[in-house]
CSV table of C-alpha atoms in Angstrom, one decimal:
chain,number,residue,atom,x,y,z
A,1,MET,CA,33.5,96.9,177.9
A,2,LYS,CA,30.8,98.5,176.0
A,3,LEU,CA,29.9,97.5,172.5
A,4,LEU,CA,29.7,100.4,170.0
A,5,LYS,CA,27.4,99.8,167.3
A,6,MET,CA,30.1,100.5,164.5
A,7,VAL,CA,32.4,99.2,162.3
A,8,PHE,CA,35.9,99.7,162.9
A,9,ILE,CA,37.9,99.8,159.7
A,10,ALA,CA,41.7,99.2,160.2
A,11,GLY,CA,43.3,100.7,157.3
A,12,GLY,CA,42.2,103.6,154.8
A,13,GLY,CA,43.6,102.5,151.4
A,14,ASN,CA,41.7,100.8,148.8
A,15,PHE,CA,40.3,98.0,150.6
A,16,GLY,CA,39.5,100.0,153.5
A,17,ALA,CA,37.6,102.0,151.3
A,18,ARG,CA,35.6,99.0,149.9
A,19,ALA,CA,34.8,98.2,153.5
A,20,LEU,CA,33.5,101.9,154.0
A,21,LYS,CA,31.1,101.7,151.0
A,22,VAL,CA,29.5,98.4,152.3
A,23,ALA,CA,29.2,99.9,155.8
A,24,LYS,CA,27.7,103.1,154.4
A,25,GLU,CA,25.6,101.3,151.9
A,26,ALA,CA,24.0,99.4,155.3
A,27,ASN,CA,23.5,102.5,156.8
A,28,VAL,CA,25.9,101.6,159.6
A,29,PRO,CA,28.1,104.0,161.8
A,30,SER,CA,31.9,103.7,160.8
A,31,LEU,CA,35.4,104.6,161.9
A,32,VAL,CA,38.5,104.7,159.4
A,33,ALA,CA,41.9,104.4,161.1
A,34,ASP,CA,44.9,105.6,158.8
A,35,ILE,CA,48.0,107.2,159.5
A,36,SER,CA,47.7,109.1,156.4
A,37,TYR,CA,45.5,112.0,156.0
A,38,SER,CA,45.6,111.6,152.1
A,39,CYS,CA,44.4,107.8,152.5
A,40,HIS,CA,41.9,106.8,149.9
A,41,ALA,CA,39.0,106.3,152.5
A,42,ARG,CA,39.4,110.4,153.1
A,43,GLU,CA,37.0,111.1,150.3
A,44,HIS,CA,34.4,108.8,151.1
A,45,VAL,CA,34.1,110.0,154.9
A,46,ASN,CA,31.5,112.7,156.6
A,47,GLY,CA,34.7,114.2,158.8
A,48,LEU,CA,38.1,113.7,159.9
A,49,GLY,CA,40.0,114.0,163.4
A,50,TYR,CA,42.8,112.8,165.5
A,51,ASP,CA,40.8,111.5,168.9
A,52,VAL,CA,39.7,108.1,168.1
A,53,VAL,CA,37.0,108.2,171.0
A,54,ASN,CA,35.8,111.6,170.1
A,55,GLU,CA,35.3,110.3,166.4
A,56,ALA,CA,33.8,107.2,167.5
A,57,MET,CA,31.2,109.0,169.5
A,58,LYS,CA,30.8,111.3,166.4
A,59,ALA,CA,29.9,108.3,164.2
A,60,ILE,CA,27.6,106.7,166.5
A,61,ASN,CA,25.8,110.0,167.3
A,62,GLU,CA,25.5,111.4,163.7
A,63,GLN,CA,24.9,108.2,162.2
A,64,SER,CA,28.1,108.7,159.9
A,65,SER,CA,31.4,107.8,158.6
A,66,ARG,CA,34.6,109.2,160.1
A,67,LEU,CA,38.2,108.9,159.6
A,68,VAL,CA,40.9,109.2,162.3
A,69,ILE,CA,44.3,110.0,161.9
A,70,MET,CA,46.0,107.4,164.0
A,71,ASP,CA,47.9,103.6,163.5
A,72,ALA,CA,45.1,101.4,163.4
A,73,LYS,CA,46.3,99.1,166.1
A,74,GLU,CA,46.9,102.1,168.6
A,75,ALA,CA,43.2,103.4,167.7
A,76,LEU,CA,41.6,99.9,168.5
A,77,TRP,CA,43.9,100.2,171.9
A,78,LYS,CA,42.6,103.7,172.8
A,79,LEU,CA,39.0,102.7,172.4
A,80,MET,CA,39.4,99.8,174.5
A,81,GLU,CA,41.4,101.8,177.0
A,82,ALA,CA,38.4,104.0,177.1
A,83,GLY,CA,36.1,100.9,177.5
A,84,LEU,CA,35.0,100.5,174.2
A,85,MET,CA,34.9,97.9,171.6
A,86,PRO,CA,33.6,98.3,167.9
A,87,PHE,CA,31.1,95.4,167.1
A,88,ILE,CA,33.1,94.4,163.7
A,89,ILE,CA,36.4,95.1,163.1
A,90,VAL,CA,37.7,94.9,159.7
A,91,PRO,CA,40.9,94.1,159.0
A,92,ALA,CA,42.3,96.2,155.7
A,93,VAL,CA,46.4,96.4,156.2
A,94,PRO,CA,49.1,94.3,155.7
A,95,ASN,CA,49.8,91.4,157.6
A,96,HIS,CA,47.6,89.5,160.2
A,97,PHE,CA,46.0,92.4,162.3
A,98,ALA,CA,44.7,90.9,165.1
A,99,ALA,CA,48.1,89.1,165.9
A,100,ASP,CA,49.7,92.3,165.6
A,101,VAL,CA,46.9,94.4,167.9
A,102,VAL,CA,47.5,91.1,170.3
A,103,ARG,CA,51.2,91.7,170.4
A,104,SER,CA,51.3,95.5,170.5
A,105,ILE,CA,48.7,95.2,173.8
A,106,MET,CA,50.7,92.6,175.4
A,107,GLU,CA,54.3,94.6,174.7
A,108,LYS,CA,52.5,97.4,176.3
A,109,LYS,CA,51.8,95.6,179.4
A,110,GLY,CA,55.6,94.9,179.9
A,111,VAL,CA,55.3,91.2,178.4
A,112,ASN,CA,57.9,90.0,176.1
A,113,VAL,CA,56.8,88.5,173.0
A,114,LYS,CA,58.5,87.0,170.3
A,115,GLY,CA,57.8,84.0,168.0
A,116,VAL,CA,57.8,80.5,168.9
A,117,ASP,CA,60.7,77.7,168.4
A,118,ARG,CA,60.9,76.3,165.1
A,119,GLN,CA,59.9,72.8,166.0
A,120,GLU,CA,56.9,73.9,168.0
A,121,PHE,CA,55.6,75.9,165.2
A,122,LEU,CA,55.7,73.1,162.8
A,123,HIS,CA,54.5,70.7,165.0
A,124,VAL,CA,51.2,73.1,164.6
A,125,VAL,CA,51.3,73.4,161.0
A,126,LYS,CA,52.1,69.4,160.6
A,127,ARG,CA,48.6,69.3,161.6
A,128,LEU,CA,47.0,70.9,158.8
A,129,PRO,CA,46.7,69.1,155.0
A,130,LYS,CA,49.5,70.4,153.1
A,131,SER,CA,47.0,71.1,150.3
A,132,VAL,CA,45.5,74.2,152.1
A,133,ILE,CA,49.1,75.7,153.1
A,134,CYS,CA,50.1,78.5,151.0
A,135,SER,CA,52.9,80.2,152.8
A,136,ILE,CA,54.9,79.7,155.9
A,137,ASP,CA,56.8,82.3,157.9
A,138,PHE,CA,59.3,80.8,160.4
A,139,ASP,CA,60.6,84.4,161.6
A,140,ARG,CA,56.9,85.5,162.6
A,141,SER,CA,56.1,81.8,163.1
A,142,ARG,CA,53.0,82.8,160.6
A,143,VAL,CA,51.2,80.2,158.6
A,144,VAL,CA,48.6,81.5,155.4
A,145,THR,CA,46.3,78.7,154.6
A,146,SER,CA,43.4,78.1,151.6
A,147,TYR,CA,41.3,75.9,149.9
A,148,MET,CA,41.6,77.9,146.6
A,149,PRO,CA,44.5,76.1,144.9
A,150,LYS,CA,47.4,79.4,144.1
A,151,ASP,CA,46.8,79.6,140.7
A,152,GLU,CA,43.3,80.6,140.9
A,153,LEU,CA,41.4,83.6,142.2
A,154,CYS,CA,37.9,83.6,144.1
A,155,LYS,CA,34.7,84.3,142.4
A,156,VAL,CA,33.7,87.6,144.0
A,157,PRO,CA,31.3,88.4,145.9
A,158,CYS,CA,31.1,84.9,147.4
A,159,ASN,CA,29.2,84.2,150.6
A,160,GLU,CA,31.2,80.8,151.6
A,161,PRO,CA,29.0,78.3,150.3
A,162,ILE,CA,30.1,74.7,151.5
A,163,ILE,CA,30.4,74.0,147.9
A,164,CYS,CA,33.5,76.2,146.2
A,165,PRO,CA,31.7,78.3,143.4
A,166,LYS,CA,35.1,78.2,141.5
A,167,THR,CA,36.6,75.0,142.0
A,168,LYS,CA,33.2,73.0,142.6
A,169,LYS,CA,34.8,71.1,145.5
A,170,VAL,CA,33.0,70.4,148.7
A,171,ARG,CA,34.7,72.1,151.8
A,172,LEU,CA,33.1,70.2,154.8
A,173,THR,CA,35.7,71.6,157.5
A,174,PRO,CA,35.7,75.5,157.7
A,175,MET,CA,38.9,77.0,157.8
A,176,TYR,CA,38.6,78.6,161.0
A,177,GLU,CA,37.9,75.5,162.6
A,178,MET,CA,41.0,73.4,161.0
A,179,LEU,CA,43.0,76.2,162.7
A,180,GLN,CA,41.8,75.7,165.8
A,181,ARG,CA,42.1,72.0,165.5
A,182,ALA,CA,45.8,72.3,164.5
A,183,PHE,CA,46.5,74.1,168.1
A,184,SER,CA,44.3,72.3,170.5
A,185,GLY,CA,46.2,70.5,172.8
A,186,ILE,CA,49.1,72.2,172.3
A,187,CYS,CA,48.8,75.5,173.3
A,188,ASP,CA,46.2,78.6,174.3
A,189,GLY,CA,44.4,80.6,171.7
A,190,LEU,CA,41.7,81.5,169.4
A,191,VAL,CA,40.8,81.8,165.7
A,192,LEU,CA,38.3,84.9,165.3
A,193,GLN,CA,35.8,84.1,162.5
A,194,SER,CA,35.7,86.4,160.2
A,195,HIS,CA,32.1,87.4,158.7
A,196,PHE,CA,30.8,88.3,155.0
A,197,LEU,CA,29.6,91.8,155.1
A,198,GLY,CA,29.2,92.3,151.5
A,199,GLU,CA,31.0,92.4,148.3
A,200,ASP,CA,34.8,90.8,149.0
A,201,VAL,CA,34.8,92.6,152.5
A,202,GLY,CA,34.7,90.5,155.8
A,203,GLY,CA,35.5,91.3,159.3
A,204,PHE,CA,35.2,89.8,162.9
A,205,TYR,CA,33.2,90.6,165.9
A,206,GLY,CA,34.8,92.7,168.5
A,207,LYS,CA,33.4,90.5,171.3
A,208,ASP,CA,35.4,87.7,169.9
A,209,PHE,CA,38.6,89.9,169.7
A,210,ALA,CA,38.2,90.9,173.4
A,211,ARG,CA,37.8,87.1,174.2
A,212,ALA,CA,41.1,86.5,172.4
A,213,LEU,CA,42.6,89.2,174.4
A,214,LYS,CA,41.3,87.9,177.5
A,215,VAL,CA,43.4,84.4,176.8
A,216,ALA,CA,46.2,86.4,175.9
A,217,MET,CA,46.3,88.0,179.0
A,218,SER,CA,46.2,85.1,181.3
A,219,CYS,CA,48.7,83.2,178.7
A,220,LYS,CA,52.1,82.4,180.3
A,221,GLY,CA,53.5,80.2,177.4
A,222,THR,CA,52.6,79.7,173.7
A,223,LEU,CA,49.4,81.6,172.0
A,224,ALA,CA,48.0,81.2,168.9
A,225,ILE,CA,45.5,83.9,167.4
A,226,GLY,CA,44.0,83.1,163.9
A,227,THR,CA,42.0,85.0,161.3
A,228,ALA,CA,39.7,83.0,159.0
A,229,CYS,CA,36.8,82.5,157.1
A,230,ARG,CA,35.3,79.2,155.7
A,231,CYS,CA,38.0,79.4,152.7
A,232,HIS,CA,41.1,81.5,153.9
A,233,GLY,CA,42.9,82.1,157.1
A,234,VAL,CA,46.2,82.9,158.7
A,235,LEU,CA,47.7,81.9,162.1
A,236,ASP,CA,50.3,83.4,164.2
A,237,LEU,CA,51.9,81.7,167.1
A,238,LEU,CA,53.5,84.1,170.1
A,239,SER,CA,56.1,83.4,172.8
A,240,LEU,CA,54.4,85.3,175.6
A,241,LEU,CA,57.1,85.8,178.5
A,242,GLN,CA,55.1,87.3,181.5
A,243,THR,CA,55.5,87.2,185.5
A,244,GLY,CA,51.9,87.2,186.2
A,245,THR,CA,48.1,87.7,185.1
A,246,CYS,CA,48.0,91.1,183.0
A,247,GLU,CA,44.7,92.9,182.9
A,248,VAL,CA,43.1,94.9,180.0
């Protein structure tokens, strides 16, 4: 799969527009995917279209920012079908984008995807310190975590130092490592590390997402997919029922 030297921004709302600003200030080609023609990011791109591969090539060849009118999950899948993967992926849509894309792709491959058994989910959750658990969604088998207390807000921008600039507490174990350890030895999976890009914008590497998808394709049971920076994270457990090994 060919890595594209560009930023793929999933969602063109306020957060997506901020991510677009960061990419433009760094002179990095960017492609925003949003289902709405009138999304906020539209005012800040150089052009738009409906073919994601065509718009990605325009962004790179013209060193510009483009908007594709398409569901972000579908847009990323179409790029992958064409053998292309963005260098950086910025989730700027509600829910857990990485897990939602994996679910969507696996379902396209004919795999039955659903949440895991409640007890299996709790087996993983109980490996996490109670102090970092923000919310638990049993229907989606999803846990959201953070070192920041619920009644506090992060200082932005923040480059994720070991000592939190707000609470002054030391965070020796990055959240991405903590989540990985939570399911280690229980099921297959991968936590995508979110990297600080600027302001309050972060994204994960496309090559890491490709690795996660490869794990999913060979999984015949429970799969864990997480996204986390040093301080915050989200982890989904998916039950995959497939008869053979899938290929991207």
